[in-house]
PDB file of C-alpha atoms and ligand atoms in Angstrom:
ATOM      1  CA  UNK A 371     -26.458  -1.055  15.364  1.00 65.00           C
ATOM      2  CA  UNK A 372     -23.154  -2.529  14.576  1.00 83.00           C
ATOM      3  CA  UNK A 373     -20.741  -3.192  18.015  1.00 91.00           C
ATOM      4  CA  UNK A 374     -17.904  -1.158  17.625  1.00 96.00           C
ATOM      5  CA  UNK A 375     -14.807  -0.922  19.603  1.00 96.00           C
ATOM      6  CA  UNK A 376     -12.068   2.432  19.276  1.00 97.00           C
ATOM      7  CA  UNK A 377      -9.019   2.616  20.431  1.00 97.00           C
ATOM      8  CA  UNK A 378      -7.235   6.382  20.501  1.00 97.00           C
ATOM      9  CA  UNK A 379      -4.283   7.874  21.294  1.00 95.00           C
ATOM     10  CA  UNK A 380      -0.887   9.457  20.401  1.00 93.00           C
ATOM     11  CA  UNK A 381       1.789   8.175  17.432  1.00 89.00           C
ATOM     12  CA  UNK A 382       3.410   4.721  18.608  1.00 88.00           C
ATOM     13  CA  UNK A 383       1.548   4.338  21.873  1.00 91.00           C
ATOM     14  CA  UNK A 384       0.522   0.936  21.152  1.00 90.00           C
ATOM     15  CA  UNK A 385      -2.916   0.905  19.349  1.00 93.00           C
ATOM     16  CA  UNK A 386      -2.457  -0.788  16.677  1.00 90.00           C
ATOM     17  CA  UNK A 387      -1.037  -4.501  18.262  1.00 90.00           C
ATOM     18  CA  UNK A 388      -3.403  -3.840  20.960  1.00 94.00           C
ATOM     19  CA  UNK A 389      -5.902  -3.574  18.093  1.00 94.00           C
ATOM     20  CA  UNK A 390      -4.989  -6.643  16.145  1.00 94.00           C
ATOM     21  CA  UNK A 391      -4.894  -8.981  19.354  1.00 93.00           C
ATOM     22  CA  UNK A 392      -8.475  -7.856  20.398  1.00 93.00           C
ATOM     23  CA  UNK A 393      -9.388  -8.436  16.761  1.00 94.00           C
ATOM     24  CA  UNK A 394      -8.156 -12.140  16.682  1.00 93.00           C
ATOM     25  CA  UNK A 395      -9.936 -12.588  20.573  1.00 92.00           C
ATOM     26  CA  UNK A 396     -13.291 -11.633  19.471  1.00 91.00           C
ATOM     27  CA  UNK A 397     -13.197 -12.703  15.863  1.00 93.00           C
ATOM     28  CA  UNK A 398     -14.133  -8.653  14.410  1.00 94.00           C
ATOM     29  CA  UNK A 399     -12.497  -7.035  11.964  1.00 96.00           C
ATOM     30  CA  UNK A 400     -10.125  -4.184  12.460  1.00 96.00           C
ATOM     31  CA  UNK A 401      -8.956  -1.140  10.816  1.00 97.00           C
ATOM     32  CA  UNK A 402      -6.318   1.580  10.995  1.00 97.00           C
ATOM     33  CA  UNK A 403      -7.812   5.204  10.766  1.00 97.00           C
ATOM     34  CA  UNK A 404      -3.950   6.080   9.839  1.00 97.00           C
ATOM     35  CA  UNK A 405      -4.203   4.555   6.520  1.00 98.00           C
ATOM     36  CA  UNK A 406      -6.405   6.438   5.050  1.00 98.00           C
ATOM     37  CA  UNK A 407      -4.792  10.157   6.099  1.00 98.00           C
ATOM     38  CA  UNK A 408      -1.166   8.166   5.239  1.00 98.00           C
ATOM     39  CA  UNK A 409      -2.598   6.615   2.087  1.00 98.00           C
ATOM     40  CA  UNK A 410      -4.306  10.347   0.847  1.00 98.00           C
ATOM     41  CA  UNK A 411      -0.390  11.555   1.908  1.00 98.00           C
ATOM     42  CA  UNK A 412       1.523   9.083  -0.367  1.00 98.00           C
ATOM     43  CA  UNK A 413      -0.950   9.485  -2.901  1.00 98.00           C
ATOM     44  CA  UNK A 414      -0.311  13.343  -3.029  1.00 98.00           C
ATOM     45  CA  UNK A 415       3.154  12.979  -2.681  1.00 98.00           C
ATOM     46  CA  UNK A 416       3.258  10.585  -5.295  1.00 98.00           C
ATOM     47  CA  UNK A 417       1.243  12.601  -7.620  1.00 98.00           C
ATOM     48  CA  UNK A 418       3.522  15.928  -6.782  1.00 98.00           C
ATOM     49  CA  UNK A 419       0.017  17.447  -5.058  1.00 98.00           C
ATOM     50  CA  UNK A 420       0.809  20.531  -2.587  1.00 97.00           C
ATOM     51  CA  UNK A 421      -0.189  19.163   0.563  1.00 97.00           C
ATOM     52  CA  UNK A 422      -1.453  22.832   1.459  1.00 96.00           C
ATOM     53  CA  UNK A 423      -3.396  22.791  -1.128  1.00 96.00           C
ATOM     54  CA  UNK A 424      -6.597  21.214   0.279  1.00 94.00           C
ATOM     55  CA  UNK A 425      -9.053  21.011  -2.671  1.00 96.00           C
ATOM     56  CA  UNK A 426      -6.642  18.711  -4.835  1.00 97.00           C
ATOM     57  CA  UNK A 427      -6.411  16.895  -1.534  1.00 97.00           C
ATOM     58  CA  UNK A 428     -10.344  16.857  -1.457  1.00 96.00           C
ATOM     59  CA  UNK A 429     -10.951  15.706  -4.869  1.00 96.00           C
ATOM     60  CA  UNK A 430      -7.552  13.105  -4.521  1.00 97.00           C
ATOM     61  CA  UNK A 431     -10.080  12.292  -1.046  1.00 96.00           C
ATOM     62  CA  UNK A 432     -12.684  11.041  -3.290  1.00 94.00           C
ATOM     63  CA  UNK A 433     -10.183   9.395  -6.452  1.00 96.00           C
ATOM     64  CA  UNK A 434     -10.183   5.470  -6.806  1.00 95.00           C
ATOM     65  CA  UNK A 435      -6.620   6.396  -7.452  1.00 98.00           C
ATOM     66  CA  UNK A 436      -5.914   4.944  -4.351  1.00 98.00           C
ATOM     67  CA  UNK A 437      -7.347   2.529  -1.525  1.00 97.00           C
ATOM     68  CA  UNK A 438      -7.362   1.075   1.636  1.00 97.00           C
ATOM     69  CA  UNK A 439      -8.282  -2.280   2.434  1.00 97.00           C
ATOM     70  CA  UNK A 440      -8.968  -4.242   5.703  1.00 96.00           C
ATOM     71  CA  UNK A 441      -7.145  -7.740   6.400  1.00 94.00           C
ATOM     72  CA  UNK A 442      -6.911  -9.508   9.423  1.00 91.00           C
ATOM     73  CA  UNK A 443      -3.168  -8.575   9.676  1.00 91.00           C
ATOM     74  CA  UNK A 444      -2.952  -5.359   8.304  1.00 93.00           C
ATOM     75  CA  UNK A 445      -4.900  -2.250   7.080  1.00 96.00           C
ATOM     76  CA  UNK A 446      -3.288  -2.354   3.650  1.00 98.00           C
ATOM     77  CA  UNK A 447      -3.130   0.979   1.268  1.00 98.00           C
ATOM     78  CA  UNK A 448      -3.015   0.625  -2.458  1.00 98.00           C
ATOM     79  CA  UNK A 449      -1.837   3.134  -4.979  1.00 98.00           C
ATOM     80  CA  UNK A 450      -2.629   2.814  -8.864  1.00 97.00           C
ATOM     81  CA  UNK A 451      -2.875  -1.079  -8.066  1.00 92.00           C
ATOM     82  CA  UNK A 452       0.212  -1.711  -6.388  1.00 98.00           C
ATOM     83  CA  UNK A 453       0.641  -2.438  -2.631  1.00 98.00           C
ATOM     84  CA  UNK A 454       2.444   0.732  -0.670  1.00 98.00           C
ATOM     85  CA  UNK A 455       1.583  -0.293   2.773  1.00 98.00           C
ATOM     86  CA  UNK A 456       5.272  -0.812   3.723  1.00 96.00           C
ATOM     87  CA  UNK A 457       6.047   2.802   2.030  1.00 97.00           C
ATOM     88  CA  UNK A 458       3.160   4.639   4.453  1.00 97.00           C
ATOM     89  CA  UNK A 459       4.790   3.205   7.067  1.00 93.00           C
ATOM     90  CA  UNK A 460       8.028   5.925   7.146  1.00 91.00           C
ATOM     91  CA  UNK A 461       7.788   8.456   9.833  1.00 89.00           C
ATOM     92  CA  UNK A 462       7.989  11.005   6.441  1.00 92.00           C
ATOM     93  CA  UNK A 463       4.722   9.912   5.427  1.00 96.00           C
ATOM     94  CA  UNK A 464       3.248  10.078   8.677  1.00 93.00           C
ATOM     95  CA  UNK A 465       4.148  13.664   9.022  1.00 93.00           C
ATOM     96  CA  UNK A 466       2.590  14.285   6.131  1.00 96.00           C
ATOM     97  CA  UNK A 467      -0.616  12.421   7.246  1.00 97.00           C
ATOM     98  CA  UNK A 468      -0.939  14.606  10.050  1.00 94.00           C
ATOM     99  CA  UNK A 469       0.041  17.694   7.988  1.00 95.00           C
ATOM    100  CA  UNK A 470      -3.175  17.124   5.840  1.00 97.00           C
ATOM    101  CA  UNK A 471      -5.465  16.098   8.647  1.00 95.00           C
ATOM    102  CA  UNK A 472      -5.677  19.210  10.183  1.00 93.00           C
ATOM    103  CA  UNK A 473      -7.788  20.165   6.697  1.00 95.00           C
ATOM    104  CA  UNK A 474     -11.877  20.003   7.490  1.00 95.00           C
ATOM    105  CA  UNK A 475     -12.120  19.320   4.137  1.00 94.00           C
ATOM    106  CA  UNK A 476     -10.039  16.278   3.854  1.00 95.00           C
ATOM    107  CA  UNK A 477     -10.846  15.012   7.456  1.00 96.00           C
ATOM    108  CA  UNK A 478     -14.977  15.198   5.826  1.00 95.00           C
ATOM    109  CA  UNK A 479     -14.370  13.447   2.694  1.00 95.00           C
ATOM    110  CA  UNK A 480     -12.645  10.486   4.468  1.00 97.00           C
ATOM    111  CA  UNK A 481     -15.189   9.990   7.224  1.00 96.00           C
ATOM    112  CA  UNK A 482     -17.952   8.155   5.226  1.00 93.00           C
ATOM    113  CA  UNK A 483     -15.235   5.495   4.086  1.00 94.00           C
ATOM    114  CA  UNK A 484     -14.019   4.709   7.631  1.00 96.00           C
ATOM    115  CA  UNK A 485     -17.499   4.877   8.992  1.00 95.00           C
ATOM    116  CA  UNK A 486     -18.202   1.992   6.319  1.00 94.00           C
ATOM    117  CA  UNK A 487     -15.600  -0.641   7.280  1.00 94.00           C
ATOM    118  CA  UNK A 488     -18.237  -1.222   9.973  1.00 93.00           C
ATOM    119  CA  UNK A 489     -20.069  -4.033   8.940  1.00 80.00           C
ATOM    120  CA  UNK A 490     -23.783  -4.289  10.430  1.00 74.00           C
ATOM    121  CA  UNK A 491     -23.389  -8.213  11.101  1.00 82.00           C
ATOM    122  CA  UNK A 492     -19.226  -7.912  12.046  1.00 87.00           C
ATOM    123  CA  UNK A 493     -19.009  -5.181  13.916  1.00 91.00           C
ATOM    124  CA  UNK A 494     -15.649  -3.436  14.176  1.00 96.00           C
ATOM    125  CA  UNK A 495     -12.452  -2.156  16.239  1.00 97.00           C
ATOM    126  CA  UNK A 496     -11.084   1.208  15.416  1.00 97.00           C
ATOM    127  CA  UNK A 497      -7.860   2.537  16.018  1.00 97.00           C
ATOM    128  CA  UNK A 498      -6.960   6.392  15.299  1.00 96.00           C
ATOM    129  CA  UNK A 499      -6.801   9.704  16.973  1.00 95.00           C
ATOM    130  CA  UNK A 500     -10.783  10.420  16.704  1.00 97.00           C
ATOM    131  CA  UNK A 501     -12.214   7.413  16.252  1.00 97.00           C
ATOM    132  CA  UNK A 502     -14.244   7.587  19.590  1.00 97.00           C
ATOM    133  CA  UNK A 503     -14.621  11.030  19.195  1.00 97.00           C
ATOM    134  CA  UNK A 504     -15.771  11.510  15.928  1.00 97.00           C
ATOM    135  CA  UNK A 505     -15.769   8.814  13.257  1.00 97.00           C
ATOM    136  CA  UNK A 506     -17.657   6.422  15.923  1.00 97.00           C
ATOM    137  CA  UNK A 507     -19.440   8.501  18.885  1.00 96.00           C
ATOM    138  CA  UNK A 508     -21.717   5.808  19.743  1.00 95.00           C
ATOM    139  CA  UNK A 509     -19.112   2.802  20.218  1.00 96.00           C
ATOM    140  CA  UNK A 510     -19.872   0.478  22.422  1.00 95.00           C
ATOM    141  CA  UNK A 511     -16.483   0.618  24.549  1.00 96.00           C
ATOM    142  CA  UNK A 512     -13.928   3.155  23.787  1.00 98.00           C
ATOM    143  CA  UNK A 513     -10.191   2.961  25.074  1.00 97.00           C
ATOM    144  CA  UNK A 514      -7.485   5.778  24.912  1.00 97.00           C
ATOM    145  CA  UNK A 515      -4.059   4.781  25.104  1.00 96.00           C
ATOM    146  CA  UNK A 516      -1.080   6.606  25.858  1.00 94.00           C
ATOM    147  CA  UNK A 517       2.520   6.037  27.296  1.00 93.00           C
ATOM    148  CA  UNK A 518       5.547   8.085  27.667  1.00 92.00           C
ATOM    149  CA  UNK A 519       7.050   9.817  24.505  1.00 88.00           C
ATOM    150  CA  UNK A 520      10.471   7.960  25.095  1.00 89.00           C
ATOM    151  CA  UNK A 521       9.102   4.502  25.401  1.00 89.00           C
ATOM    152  CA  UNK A 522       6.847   5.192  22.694  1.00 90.00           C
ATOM    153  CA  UNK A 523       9.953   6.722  20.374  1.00 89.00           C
ATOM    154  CA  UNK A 524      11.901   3.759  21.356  1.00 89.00           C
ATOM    155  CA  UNK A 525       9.363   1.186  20.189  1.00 86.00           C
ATOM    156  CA  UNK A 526       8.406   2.981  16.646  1.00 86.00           C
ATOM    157  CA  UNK A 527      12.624   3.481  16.105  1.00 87.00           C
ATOM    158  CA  UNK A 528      13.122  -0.253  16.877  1.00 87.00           C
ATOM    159  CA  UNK A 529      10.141  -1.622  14.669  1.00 83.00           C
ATOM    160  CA  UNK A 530      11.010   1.199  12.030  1.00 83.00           C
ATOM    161  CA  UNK A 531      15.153   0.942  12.182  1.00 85.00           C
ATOM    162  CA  UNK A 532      15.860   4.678  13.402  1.00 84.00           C
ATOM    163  CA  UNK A 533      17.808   6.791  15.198  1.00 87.00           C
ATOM    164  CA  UNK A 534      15.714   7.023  18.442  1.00 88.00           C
ATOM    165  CA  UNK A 535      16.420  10.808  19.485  1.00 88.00           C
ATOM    166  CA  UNK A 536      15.541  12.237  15.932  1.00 87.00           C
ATOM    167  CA  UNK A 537      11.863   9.763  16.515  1.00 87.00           C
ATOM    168  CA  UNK A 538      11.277  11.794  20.101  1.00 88.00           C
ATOM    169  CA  UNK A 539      11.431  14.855  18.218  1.00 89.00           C
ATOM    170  CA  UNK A 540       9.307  14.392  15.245  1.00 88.00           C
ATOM    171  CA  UNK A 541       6.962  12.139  17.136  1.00 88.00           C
ATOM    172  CA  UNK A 542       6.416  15.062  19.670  1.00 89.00           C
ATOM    173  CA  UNK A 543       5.813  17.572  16.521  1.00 90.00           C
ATOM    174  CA  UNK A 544       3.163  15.203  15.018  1.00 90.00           C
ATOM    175  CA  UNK A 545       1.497  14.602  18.087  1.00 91.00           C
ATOM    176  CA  UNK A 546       1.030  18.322  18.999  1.00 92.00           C
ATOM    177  CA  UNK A 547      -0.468  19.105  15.345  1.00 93.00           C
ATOM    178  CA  UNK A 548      -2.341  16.108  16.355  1.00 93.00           C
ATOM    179  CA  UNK A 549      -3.570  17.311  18.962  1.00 93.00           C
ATOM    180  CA  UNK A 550      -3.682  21.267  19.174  1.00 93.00           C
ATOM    181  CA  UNK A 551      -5.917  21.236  15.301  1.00 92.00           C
ATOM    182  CA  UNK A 552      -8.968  22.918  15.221  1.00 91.00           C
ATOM    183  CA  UNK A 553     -11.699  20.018  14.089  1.00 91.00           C
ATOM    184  CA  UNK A 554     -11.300  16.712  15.391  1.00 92.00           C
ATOM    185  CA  UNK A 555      -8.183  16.831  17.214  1.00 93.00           C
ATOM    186  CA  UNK A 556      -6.546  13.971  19.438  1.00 93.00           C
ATOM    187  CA  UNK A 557      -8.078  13.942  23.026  1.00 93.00           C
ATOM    188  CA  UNK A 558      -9.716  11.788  25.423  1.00 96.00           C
ATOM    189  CA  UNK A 559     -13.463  10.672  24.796  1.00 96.00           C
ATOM    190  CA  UNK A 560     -15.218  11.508  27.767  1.00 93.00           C
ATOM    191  CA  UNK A 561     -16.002   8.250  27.973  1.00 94.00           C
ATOM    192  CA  UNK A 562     -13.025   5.691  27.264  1.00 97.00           C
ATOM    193  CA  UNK A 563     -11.195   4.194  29.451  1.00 97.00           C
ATOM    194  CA  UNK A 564      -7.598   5.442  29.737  1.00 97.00           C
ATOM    195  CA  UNK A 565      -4.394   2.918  29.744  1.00 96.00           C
ATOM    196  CA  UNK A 566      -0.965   4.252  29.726  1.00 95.00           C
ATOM    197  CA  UNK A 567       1.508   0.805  28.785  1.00 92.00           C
ATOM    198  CA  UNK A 568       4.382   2.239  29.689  1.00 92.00           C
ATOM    199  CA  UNK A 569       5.191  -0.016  32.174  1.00 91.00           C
ATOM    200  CA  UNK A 570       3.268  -2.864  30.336  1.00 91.00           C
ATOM    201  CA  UNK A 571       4.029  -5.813  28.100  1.00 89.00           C
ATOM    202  CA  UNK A 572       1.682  -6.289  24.911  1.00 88.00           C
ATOM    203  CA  UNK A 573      -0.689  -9.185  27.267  1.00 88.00           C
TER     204      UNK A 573
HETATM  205  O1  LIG B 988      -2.021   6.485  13.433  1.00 62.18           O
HETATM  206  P1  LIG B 988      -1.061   6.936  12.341  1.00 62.18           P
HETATM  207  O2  LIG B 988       0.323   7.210  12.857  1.00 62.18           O
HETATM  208  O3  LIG B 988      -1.051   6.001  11.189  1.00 62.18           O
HETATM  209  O4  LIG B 988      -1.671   8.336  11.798  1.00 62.18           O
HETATM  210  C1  LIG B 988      -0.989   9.167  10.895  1.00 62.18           C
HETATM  211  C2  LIG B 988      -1.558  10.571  10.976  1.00 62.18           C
HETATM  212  O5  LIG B 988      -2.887  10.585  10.438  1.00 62.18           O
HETATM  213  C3  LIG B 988      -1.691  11.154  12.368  1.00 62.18           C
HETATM  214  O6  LIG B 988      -0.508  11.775  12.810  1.00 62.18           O
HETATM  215  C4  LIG B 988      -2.837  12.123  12.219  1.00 62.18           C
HETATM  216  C5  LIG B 988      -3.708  11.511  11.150  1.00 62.18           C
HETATM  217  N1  LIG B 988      -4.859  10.804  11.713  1.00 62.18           N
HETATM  218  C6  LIG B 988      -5.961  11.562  12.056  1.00 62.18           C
HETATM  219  O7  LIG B 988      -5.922  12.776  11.939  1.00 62.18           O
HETATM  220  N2  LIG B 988      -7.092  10.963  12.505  1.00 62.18           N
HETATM  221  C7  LIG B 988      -7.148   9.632  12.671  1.00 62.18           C
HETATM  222  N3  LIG B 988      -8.268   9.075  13.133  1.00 62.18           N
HETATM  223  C8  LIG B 988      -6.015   8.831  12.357  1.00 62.18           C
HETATM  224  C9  LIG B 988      -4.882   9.456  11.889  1.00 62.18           C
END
């Protein structure tokens, strides 16, 4: 079985640098869950698609309309052949990701494709809100990582150039559709190892 490593845990609490430097230490690839609820998002949006309607967002699930792909730096998102990873980025879109997430639906048709970006020989480290959970159950080490909702607002307004205030308040929205949905919501695995970086520098 392929070695797998997932890292969980609320919007902006650190996963995904945490992700990338583990990726780089032990030479495996990595992917961001995220991309493929904000990717199915943008593609909706893009395509005027009712995001409460959740079998166009089932059969958008499935479309080769849009893509994600794996790089060492980032987990890039393609629409219609053109690179939107810096557009999934906004805050808007990733309300939106969690708005369709909470769908079984959806969550079902997207599970096979990030169950495959573990490669038998590579192995793989995860970052999303079930990864450990859900999408990978048998990982080999699981993490979930948290830190306070200011220090986590203040480091997603500074890398995204917002207002910090107005990021506490839709960052504590998101995470509590996040985390109060009925399939698959965030939590702790029972078995991961919990870090809270508040008071801690990226090392
Ligand atoms: O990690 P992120 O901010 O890119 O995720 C965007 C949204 O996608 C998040 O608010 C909820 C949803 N998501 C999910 O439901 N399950 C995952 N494993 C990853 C993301």
């Amino acid at each position: 079985m392929e070695f797998v490593i997932t890292i969980d845990g609320p919007a902006a609490s650190g996963k995904s640098s945490v992700i990338r430097g583990l990726s780089k230490l032990f030479s495996i690839p990595w992917v961001s869950t995220g991309a493929f609820y904000r990717g199915l998002a943008y593609a909706a949006i893009e395509l005027k698609i009712d995001l409460d309607d959740k079998e166009k967002l089932t059969e958008l699930a499935m479309s080769d309309v849009w893509r994600v792909e794996m790089t060492p730096e980032k987990t890039l998102v393609w629409f219609k052949d053109t690179d939107v990873t810096e557009k999934i980025g906004h805050e808007s879109v990733g309300n939106a990701a969690s708005r369709i997430s909470h769908y079984p639906e959806v969550r079902s048709s997207l599970l096979d494709h990030q169950r495959q970006c573990a490669f038998k020989d590579k192995g793989l480290v995860a970052e999303g809100r079930d990864c450990g959970t859900v999408v990978f159950p048998q990982a080999e080490v699981k993490v979930y990582l948290t830190a306070s909702s200011e220090h986590r607002a203040q480091r997603r307004a500074q890398e995204l150039g917002m207002d910090e205030k107005e990021l506490v308040i839709q960052q504590k929205q998101r995470d509590q559709q996040d985390s109060t949905r009925k399939v698959a919501p965030l939590q702790i695995p029972k078995d991961a190892l919990v870090v809270d970086t508040t008071q801690m520098t990226l090392n």
